[in-house]
C-alpha cells in the first residue's frame, strides 16, 4: 500500500485539505472482477423469459409508458416511472425498457 503522489492512473486527490480534489494521496485499489459482473443472461433463461412475456404481456406501467412514448412524452414517462419505482436510476431503466419494447414491436410489424 503506497502513499506516493505518483500513482499509475493519475492523481485522484491533491493532498491538500481544500479544493475539488481534496484529500489524502492514496493508490486506487484494483478490485477483482466478480462473477456477477462477468455473467450474462443464459440461453435457457432468455427463452423462458420470452415465453413468459408472450403469455403475460406487458405490465400496466409498461403499457402506459409505451403509450406516452408514442405521443413523444419522454419526460412524462420518466416522471411516471420515478413515482412508481422510487429512484431516478430505476426510472431511467424503465423508460429505456419501454423504448426498446416499442422498437421491437415496430420491427415485428414491419416484418409481417
Short mmCIF file of N, CA, C and O in Angstrom, two decimals:
data_model
loop_
_atom_site.label_atom_id
_atom_site.label_comp_id
_atom_site.label_asym_id
_atom_site.label_seq_id
_atom_site.Cartn_x
_atom_site.Cartn_y
_atom_site.Cartn_z
N UNK A 1 0.86 -1.18 0.00
CA UNK A 1 0.00 0.00 0.00
C UNK A 1 0.89 1.22 0.00
O UNK A 1 1.61 1.49 0.95
N UNK A 2 0.85 1.98 -1.07
CA UNK A 2 1.76 3.11 -1.24
C UNK A 2 1.04 4.44 -1.05
O UNK A 2 -0.11 4.58 -1.42
N UNK A 3 1.73 5.40 -0.47
CA UNK A 3 1.17 6.73 -0.29
C UNK A 3 1.89 7.75 -1.16
O UNK A 3 1.87 8.93 -0.87
N UNK A 4 2.53 7.31 -2.21
CA UNK A 4 3.29 8.25 -3.05
C UNK A 4 2.37 9.01 -3.99
O UNK A 4 1.36 8.49 -4.44
N UNK A 5 2.73 10.27 -4.32
CA UNK A 5 1.88 11.07 -5.21
C UNK A 5 1.92 10.61 -6.66
O UNK A 5 1.06 10.97 -7.44
N UNK A 6 2.92 9.81 -7.05
CA UNK A 6 2.99 9.35 -8.43
C UNK A 6 2.21 8.05 -8.54
O UNK A 6 2.75 6.97 -8.33
N UNK A 7 0.94 8.16 -8.87
CA UNK A 7 0.08 6.98 -8.96
C UNK A 7 -0.05 6.56 -10.42
O UNK A 7 0.03 7.39 -11.32
N UNK A 8 -0.27 5.27 -10.66
CA UNK A 8 -0.34 4.80 -12.04
C UNK A 8 -1.49 5.38 -12.86
O UNK A 8 -1.35 5.66 -14.02
N UNK A 9 -2.65 5.61 -12.27
CA UNK A 9 -3.81 6.07 -13.05
C UNK A 9 -4.05 7.55 -12.97
O UNK A 9 -5.15 8.02 -13.21
N UNK A 10 -3.06 8.34 -12.63
CA UNK A 10 -3.28 9.78 -12.47
C UNK A 10 -3.68 10.07 -11.03
O UNK A 10 -4.08 9.19 -10.28
N UNK A 11 -3.59 11.31 -10.64
CA UNK A 11 -3.86 11.69 -9.25
C UNK A 11 -5.35 11.95 -9.06
O UNK A 11 -5.94 12.75 -9.77
N UNK A 12 -5.96 11.25 -8.08
CA UNK A 12 -7.36 11.46 -7.77
C UNK A 12 -7.52 12.57 -6.73
O UNK A 12 -8.58 13.17 -6.63
N UNK A 13 -6.50 12.79 -5.93
CA UNK A 13 -6.57 13.86 -4.94
C UNK A 13 -5.25 14.61 -4.93
O UNK A 13 -4.22 14.11 -5.36
N UNK A 14 -5.29 15.83 -4.42
CA UNK A 14 -4.11 16.70 -4.47
C UNK A 14 -3.25 16.62 -3.23
O UNK A 14 -2.12 17.08 -3.23
N UNK A 15 -3.78 16.06 -2.15
CA UNK A 15 -3.05 16.05 -0.90
C UNK A 15 -3.35 17.27 -0.05
O UNK A 15 -2.88 17.38 1.08
N UNK A 16 -4.12 18.20 -0.60
CA UNK A 16 -4.50 19.40 0.14
C UNK A 16 -5.84 19.18 0.83
O UNK A 16 -6.63 18.34 0.42
N UNK A 17 -6.10 19.97 1.86
CA UNK A 17 -7.34 19.82 2.62
C UNK A 17 -8.51 20.57 1.99
O UNK A 17 -9.64 20.43 2.44
N UNK A 18 -8.25 21.37 0.95
CA UNK A 18 -9.31 22.15 0.31
C UNK A 18 -9.27 21.94 -1.19
O UNK A 18 -8.27 21.49 -1.73
N UNK A 19 -10.35 22.27 -1.86
CA UNK A 19 -10.40 22.19 -3.31
C UNK A 19 -11.24 21.03 -3.79
O UNK A 19 -11.75 20.23 -3.00
N UNK A 20 -11.39 20.94 -5.11
CA UNK A 20 -12.22 19.90 -5.70
C UNK A 20 -11.68 18.50 -5.44
O UNK A 20 -12.44 17.58 -5.14
N UNK A 21 -10.37 18.33 -5.57
CA UNK A 21 -9.78 17.00 -5.38
C UNK A 21 -9.03 16.93 -4.07
O UNK A 21 -7.90 16.44 -4.00
N UNK A 22 -9.66 17.43 -3.00
CA UNK A 22 -9.02 17.45 -1.69
C UNK A 22 -8.89 16.04 -1.15
O UNK A 22 -9.59 15.12 -1.56
N UNK A 23 -7.95 15.87 -0.23
CA UNK A 23 -7.84 14.59 0.44
C UNK A 23 -6.45 14.00 0.41
O UNK A 23 -5.57 14.45 -0.31
N UNK A 24 -6.28 12.95 1.20
CA UNK A 24 -5.01 12.26 1.34
C UNK A 24 -4.69 11.50 0.06
O UNK A 24 -5.59 10.94 -0.57
N UNK A 25 -3.41 11.47 -0.31
CA UNK A 25 -3.00 10.75 -1.51
C UNK A 25 -2.95 9.25 -1.23
O UNK A 25 -2.16 8.80 -0.39
N UNK A 26 -3.80 8.52 -1.91
CA UNK A 26 -3.79 7.05 -1.77
C UNK A 26 -3.85 6.43 -3.15
O UNK A 26 -4.33 7.03 -4.10
N UNK A 27 -3.37 5.21 -3.26
CA UNK A 27 -3.39 4.49 -4.52
C UNK A 27 -4.72 3.79 -4.67
O UNK A 27 -5.24 3.20 -3.72
N UNK A 28 -5.31 3.85 -5.86
CA UNK A 28 -6.59 3.19 -6.12
C UNK A 28 -6.39 1.68 -6.05
O UNK A 28 -5.42 1.15 -6.60
N UNK A 29 -7.29 1.01 -5.36
CA UNK A 29 -7.23 -0.45 -5.27
C UNK A 29 -7.78 -1.06 -6.55
O UNK A 29 -8.78 -0.62 -7.08
N UNK A 30 -7.09 -2.07 -7.04
CA UNK A 30 -7.56 -2.79 -8.22
C UNK A 30 -8.38 -3.97 -7.73
O UNK A 30 -7.85 -4.90 -7.11
N UNK A 31 -9.69 -3.92 -7.97
CA UNK A 31 -10.58 -4.96 -7.48
C UNK A 31 -10.71 -6.08 -8.51
O UNK A 31 -10.68 -5.83 -9.71
N UNK A 32 -10.88 -7.30 -7.99
CA UNK A 32 -11.07 -8.45 -8.85
C UNK A 32 -12.48 -8.41 -9.44
O UNK A 32 -13.42 -7.98 -8.77
N UNK A 33 -12.64 -8.83 -10.70
CA UNK A 33 -13.95 -8.83 -11.33
C UNK A 33 -14.80 -9.93 -10.72
O UNK A 33 -14.38 -11.09 -10.63
N UNK A 34 -16.01 -9.56 -10.26
CA UNK A 34 -16.89 -10.53 -9.61
C UNK A 34 -17.58 -11.39 -10.66
O UNK A 34 -17.83 -10.93 -11.78
N UNK A 35 -17.93 -12.61 -10.31
CA UNK A 35 -18.65 -13.47 -11.25
C UNK A 35 -19.98 -12.85 -11.70
O UNK A 35 -20.39 -13.02 -12.84
N UNK A 36 -20.64 -12.10 -10.81
CA UNK A 36 -21.92 -11.49 -11.15
C UNK A 36 -21.74 -10.42 -12.23
O UNK A 36 -22.66 -10.15 -13.00
N UNK A 37 -20.57 -9.79 -12.30
CA UNK A 37 -20.31 -8.79 -13.32
C UNK A 37 -19.94 -9.46 -14.65
O UNK A 37 -20.16 -8.90 -15.71
N UNK A 38 -19.37 -10.65 -14.57
CA UNK A 38 -18.93 -11.37 -15.75
C UNK A 38 -20.10 -12.08 -16.43
O UNK A 38 -20.14 -12.21 -17.65
N UNK A 39 -21.04 -12.56 -15.61
CA UNK A 39 -22.10 -13.41 -16.11
C UNK A 39 -23.12 -12.62 -16.92
O UNK A 39 -23.41 -11.48 -16.62
N UNK A 40 -23.65 -13.25 -17.97
CA UNK A 40 -24.73 -12.63 -18.73
C UNK A 40 -25.91 -13.60 -18.79
O UNK A 40 -25.78 -14.75 -18.38
N UNK A 41 -27.03 -13.15 -19.31
CA UNK A 41 -28.23 -13.97 -19.34
C UNK A 41 -28.01 -15.19 -20.23
O UNK A 41 -27.58 -15.07 -21.38
N UNK A 42 -28.32 -16.36 -19.69
CA UNK A 42 -28.13 -17.60 -20.44
C UNK A 42 -29.22 -17.81 -21.48
O UNK A 42 -30.25 -17.14 -21.48
N UNK A 43 -29.00 -18.78 -22.37
CA UNK A 43 -29.95 -19.07 -23.45
C UNK A 43 -31.30 -19.53 -22.89
O UNK A 43 -32.36 -19.08 -23.33
N UNK A 44 -31.23 -20.43 -21.91
CA UNK A 44 -32.47 -21.00 -21.35
C UNK A 44 -33.27 -19.93 -20.61
O UNK A 44 -34.50 -19.86 -20.75
N UNK A 45 -32.57 -19.09 -19.85
CA UNK A 45 -33.25 -18.02 -19.10
C UNK A 45 -33.93 -17.06 -20.07
O UNK A 45 -35.09 -16.66 -19.87
N UNK A 46 -33.23 -16.70 -21.15
CA UNK A 46 -33.80 -15.79 -22.15
C UNK A 46 -35.03 -16.43 -22.81
O UNK A 46 -36.05 -15.76 -23.04
N UNK A 47 -34.95 -17.73 -23.08
CA UNK A 47 -36.06 -18.47 -23.69
C UNK A 47 -37.29 -18.46 -22.79
O UNK A 47 -38.40 -18.15 -23.22
N UNK A 48 -37.07 -18.78 -21.50
CA UNK A 48 -38.18 -18.82 -20.54
C UNK A 48 -38.79 -17.44 -20.36
O UNK A 48 -40.02 -17.29 -20.36
N UNK A 49 -37.96 -16.41 -20.26
CA UNK A 49 -38.48 -15.05 -20.11
C UNK A 49 -39.28 -14.62 -21.33
O UNK A 49 -40.28 -13.90 -21.22
N UNK A 50 -38.84 -15.05 -22.51
CA UNK A 50 -39.57 -14.75 -23.75
C UNK A 50 -40.95 -15.37 -23.74
O UNK A 50 -41.95 -14.73 -24.12
N UNK A 51 -41.04 -16.62 -23.29
CA UNK A 51 -42.33 -17.32 -23.21
C UNK A 51 -43.25 -16.63 -22.21
O UNK A 51 -44.43 -16.40 -22.47
N UNK A 52 -42.70 -16.27 -21.06
CA UNK A 52 -43.49 -15.57 -20.03
C UNK A 52 -44.00 -14.24 -20.57
O UNK A 52 -45.16 -13.87 -20.36
N UNK A 53 -43.15 -13.52 -21.31
CA UNK A 53 -43.55 -12.23 -21.89
C UNK A 53 -44.70 -12.43 -22.88
O UNK A 53 -45.64 -11.65 -22.91
N UNK A 54 -44.62 -13.50 -23.70
CA UNK A 54 -45.67 -13.79 -24.67
C UNK A 54 -47.01 -14.05 -23.98
O UNK A 54 -48.05 -13.56 -24.41
N UNK A 55 -46.97 -14.86 -22.92
CA UNK A 55 -48.20 -15.26 -22.24
C UNK A 55 -48.77 -14.12 -21.40
O UNK A 55 -49.96 -13.80 -21.49
N UNK A 56 -47.92 -13.48 -20.58
CA UNK A 56 -48.39 -12.49 -19.63
C UNK A 56 -48.59 -11.12 -20.26
O UNK A 56 -49.41 -10.33 -19.78
N UNK A 57 -47.87 -10.81 -21.32
CA UNK A 57 -47.98 -9.49 -21.94
C UNK A 57 -47.20 -8.44 -21.16
O UNK A 57 -46.29 -8.77 -20.39
N UNK A 58 -47.58 -7.19 -21.34
CA UNK A 58 -46.87 -6.09 -20.68
C UNK A 58 -47.54 -5.73 -19.37
O UNK A 58 -48.75 -5.90 -19.20
N UNK A 59 -46.75 -5.18 -18.46
CA UNK A 59 -47.30 -4.70 -17.19
C UNK A 59 -48.04 -3.39 -17.45
O UNK A 59 -47.77 -2.72 -18.45
N UNK A 60 -48.94 -2.99 -16.54
CA UNK A 60 -49.65 -1.72 -16.73
C UNK A 60 -48.70 -0.52 -16.86
O UNK A 60 -48.96 0.39 -17.65
N UNK A 61 -47.61 -0.53 -16.10
CA UNK A 61 -46.63 0.55 -16.17
C UNK A 61 -45.99 0.60 -17.56
O UNK A 61 -45.82 1.67 -18.15
N UNK A 62 -45.63 -0.58 -18.09
CA UNK A 62 -45.02 -0.64 -19.43
C UNK A 62 -46.01 -0.18 -20.50
O UNK A 62 -45.65 0.56 -21.42
N UNK A 63 -47.26 -0.61 -20.37
CA UNK A 63 -48.29 -0.22 -21.35
C UNK A 63 -48.47 1.29 -21.38
O UNK A 63 -48.50 1.91 -22.45
N UNK A 64 -48.58 1.88 -20.19
CA UNK A 64 -48.78 3.33 -20.11
C UNK A 64 -47.54 4.07 -20.60
O UNK A 64 -47.64 5.09 -21.31
N UNK A 65 -46.36 3.56 -20.24
CA UNK A 65 -45.11 4.18 -20.69
C UNK A 65 -44.97 4.16 -22.19
O UNK A 65 -44.59 5.17 -22.81
N UNK A 66 -45.33 3.02 -22.81
CA UNK A 66 -45.24 2.91 -24.27
C UNK A 66 -46.24 3.84 -24.95
O UNK A 66 -45.93 4.46 -25.97
N UNK A 67 -47.42 3.96 -24.37
CA UNK A 67 -48.45 4.85 -24.92
C UNK A 67 -47.98 6.31 -24.87
O UNK A 67 -48.14 7.06 -25.83
N UNK A 68 -47.38 6.70 -23.75
CA UNK A 68 -46.86 8.07 -23.63
C UNK A 68 -45.70 8.32 -24.58
O UNK A 68 -45.57 9.40 -25.15
N UNK A 69 -44.84 7.30 -24.77
CA UNK A 69 -43.71 7.46 -25.68
C UNK A 69 -44.18 7.61 -27.13
O UNK A 69 -43.55 8.32 -27.91
N UNK A 70 -45.27 6.93 -27.47
CA UNK A 70 -45.82 7.08 -28.82
C UNK A 70 -46.21 8.53 -29.08
O UNK A 70 -46.11 9.01 -30.20
N UNK A 71 -46.65 9.21 -28.04
CA UNK A 71 -47.06 10.62 -28.15
C UNK A 71 -45.89 11.57 -27.92
O UNK A 71 -46.10 12.78 -27.83
N UNK A 72 -44.68 11.03 -27.75
CA UNK A 72 -43.49 11.87 -27.58
C UNK A 72 -43.38 12.51 -26.21
O UNK A 72 -42.90 13.63 -26.09
N UNK A 73 -43.85 11.83 -25.17
CA UNK A 73 -43.82 12.39 -23.81
C UNK A 73 -42.75 11.68 -22.98
O UNK A 73 -43.04 11.05 -21.96
N UNK A 74 -41.49 11.80 -23.39
CA UNK A 74 -40.38 11.11 -22.72
C UNK A 74 -40.26 11.51 -21.25
O UNK A 74 -40.07 10.67 -20.38
N UNK A 75 -40.35 12.82 -21.01
CA UNK A 75 -40.17 13.31 -19.64
C UNK A 75 -41.31 12.84 -18.74
O UNK A 75 -41.10 12.51 -17.57
N UNK A 76 -42.52 12.78 -19.29
CA UNK A 76 -43.68 12.32 -18.53
C UNK A 76 -43.51 10.84 -18.16
O UNK A 76 -43.88 10.43 -17.06
N UNK A 77 -42.93 10.04 -19.07
CA UNK A 77 -42.68 8.63 -18.78
C UNK A 77 -41.69 8.51 -17.63
O UNK A 77 -41.88 7.71 -16.71
N UNK A 78 -40.66 9.36 -17.66
CA UNK A 78 -39.65 9.34 -16.60
C UNK A 78 -40.29 9.70 -15.25
O UNK A 78 -40.03 9.04 -14.24
N UNK A 79 -41.15 10.70 -15.24
CA UNK A 79 -41.82 11.10 -14.00
C UNK A 79 -42.74 10.00 -13.49
O UNK A 79 -42.78 9.72 -12.29
N UNK A 80 -43.47 9.37 -14.40
CA UNK A 80 -44.38 8.27 -14.04
C UNK A 80 -43.60 7.11 -13.42
O UNK A 80 -43.95 6.60 -12.34
N UNK A 81 -42.52 6.72 -14.10
CA UNK A 81 -41.70 5.59 -13.62
C UNK A 81 -41.05 5.92 -12.28
O UNK A 81 -40.97 5.06 -11.41
N UNK A 82 -40.60 7.16 -12.12
CA UNK A 82 -39.95 7.54 -10.87
C UNK A 82 -40.95 7.49 -9.71
O UNK A 82 -40.62 7.04 -8.62
N UNK A 83 -42.18 7.92 -9.98
CA UNK A 83 -43.22 7.89 -8.94
C UNK A 83 -43.52 6.44 -8.53
O UNK A 83 -43.67 6.14 -7.36
N UNK A 84 -43.58 5.55 -9.51
CA UNK A 84 -43.94 4.16 -9.25
C UNK A 84 -42.77 3.34 -8.67
O UNK A 84 -42.97 2.47 -7.84
N UNK A 85 -41.55 3.62 -9.18
CA UNK A 85 -40.41 2.77 -8.82
C UNK A 85 -39.53 3.35 -7.71
O UNK A 85 -38.77 2.62 -7.09
N UNK A 86 -39.60 4.66 -7.50
CA UNK A 86 -38.90 5.23 -6.35
C UNK A 86 -37.60 5.94 -6.62
O UNK A 86 -37.32 6.94 -5.98
N UNK A 87 -36.77 5.46 -7.55
CA UNK A 87 -35.48 6.12 -7.78
C UNK A 87 -35.34 6.56 -9.23
O UNK A 87 -35.97 5.99 -10.13
N UNK A 88 -34.51 7.57 -9.43
CA UNK A 88 -34.28 8.12 -10.77
C UNK A 88 -33.60 7.08 -11.67
O UNK A 88 -33.95 6.95 -12.85
N UNK A 89 -32.67 6.34 -11.09
CA UNK A 89 -31.92 5.34 -11.86
C UNK A 89 -32.86 4.24 -12.38
O UNK A 89 -32.81 3.87 -13.56
N UNK A 90 -33.75 3.75 -11.52
CA UNK A 90 -34.71 2.72 -11.93
C UNK A 90 -35.69 3.27 -12.95
O UNK A 90 -36.11 2.58 -13.88
N UNK A 91 -36.05 4.55 -12.79
CA UNK A 91 -36.98 5.18 -13.74
C UNK A 91 -36.36 5.27 -15.12
O UNK A 91 -37.03 5.02 -16.13
N UNK A 92 -35.08 5.62 -15.18
CA UNK A 92 -34.39 5.72 -16.48
C UNK A 92 -34.32 4.35 -17.14
O UNK A 92 -34.53 4.23 -18.35
N UNK A 93 -34.07 3.30 -16.34
CA UNK A 93 -34.03 1.94 -16.88
C UNK A 93 -35.39 1.53 -17.42
O UNK A 93 -35.50 0.91 -18.48
N UNK A 94 -36.44 1.90 -16.69
CA UNK A 94 -37.81 1.58 -17.09
C UNK A 94 -38.15 2.27 -18.41
O UNK A 94 -38.74 1.66 -19.31
N UNK A 95 -37.79 3.55 -18.53
CA UNK A 95 -38.07 4.30 -19.75
C UNK A 95 -37.33 3.68 -20.93
O UNK A 95 -37.90 3.50 -22.01
N UNK A 96 -36.07 3.31 -20.71
CA UNK A 96 -35.27 2.67 -21.76
C UNK A 96 -35.89 1.34 -22.18
O UNK A 96 -35.95 1.02 -23.38
N UNK A 97 -36.40 0.59 -21.21
CA UNK A 97 -37.05 -0.69 -21.48
C UNK A 97 -38.30 -0.48 -22.33
O UNK A 97 -38.54 -1.21 -23.30
N UNK A 98 -39.10 0.55 -21.99
CA UNK A 98 -40.30 0.86 -22.76
C UNK A 98 -39.94 1.25 -24.20
O UNK A 98 -40.62 0.85 -25.15
N UNK A 99 -38.88 2.03 -24.36
CA UNK A 99 -38.44 2.42 -25.69
C UNK A 99 -38.01 1.21 -26.52
O UNK A 99 -38.34 1.09 -27.69
N UNK A 100 -37.28 0.29 -25.86
CA UNK A 100 -36.84 -0.93 -26.55
C UNK A 100 -38.03 -1.80 -26.94
O UNK A 100 -38.04 -2.39 -28.02
N UNK A 101 -39.04 -1.89 -26.06
CA UNK A 101 -40.23 -2.67 -26.37
C UNK A 101 -40.98 -2.07 -27.56
O UNK A 101 -41.46 -2.81 -28.43
N UNK A 102 -41.05 -0.75 -27.61
CA UNK A 102 -41.70 -0.07 -28.74
C UNK A 102 -40.95 -0.34 -30.04
O UNK A 102 -41.56 -0.62 -31.07
N UNK A 103 -39.61 -0.26 -29.97
CA UNK A 103 -38.79 -0.53 -31.16
C UNK A 103 -39.00 -1.96 -31.64
O UNK A 103 -39.14 -2.21 -32.84
N UNK A 104 -39.00 -2.90 -30.70
CA UNK A 104 -39.18 -4.32 -31.04
C UNK A 104 -40.56 -4.55 -31.66
O UNK A 104 -40.70 -5.29 -32.64
N UNK A 105 -41.59 -3.89 -31.11
CA UNK A 105 -42.94 -4.01 -31.65
C UNK A 105 -43.00 -3.42 -33.06
O UNK A 105 -43.66 -3.97 -33.95
N UNK A 106 -42.31 -2.32 -33.27
CA UNK A 106 -42.26 -1.68 -34.59
C UNK A 106 -41.58 -2.58 -35.62
O UNK A 106 -42.03 -2.71 -36.76
N UNK A 107 -40.50 -3.23 -35.19
CA UNK A 107 -39.78 -4.15 -36.09
C UNK A 107 -40.66 -5.35 -36.42
O UNK A 107 -40.64 -5.84 -37.55
N UNK A 108 -41.40 -5.84 -35.44
CA UNK A 108 -42.26 -7.01 -35.65
C UNK A 108 -43.36 -6.69 -36.65
O UNK A 108 -43.71 -7.54 -37.47
N UNK A 109 -43.90 -5.46 -36.61
CA UNK A 109 -44.97 -5.09 -37.54
C UNK A 109 -44.44 -4.87 -38.96
O UNK A 109 -45.13 -5.15 -39.93
N UNK A 110 -43.19 -4.38 -39.08
CA UNK A 110 -42.63 -4.16 -40.42
C UNK A 110 -42.26 -5.48 -41.09
O UNK A 110 -42.27 -5.57 -42.31
N UNK A 111 -41.90 -6.50 -40.29
CA UNK A 111 -41.55 -7.80 -40.88
C UNK A 111 -42.77 -8.53 -41.42
O UNK A 111 -42.67 -9.30 -42.36
N UNK A 112 -43.94 -8.31 -40.80
CA UNK A 112 -45.15 -9.04 -41.24
C UNK A 112 -45.72 -8.53 -42.52
O UNK A 112 -45.47 -7.57 -43.09
#
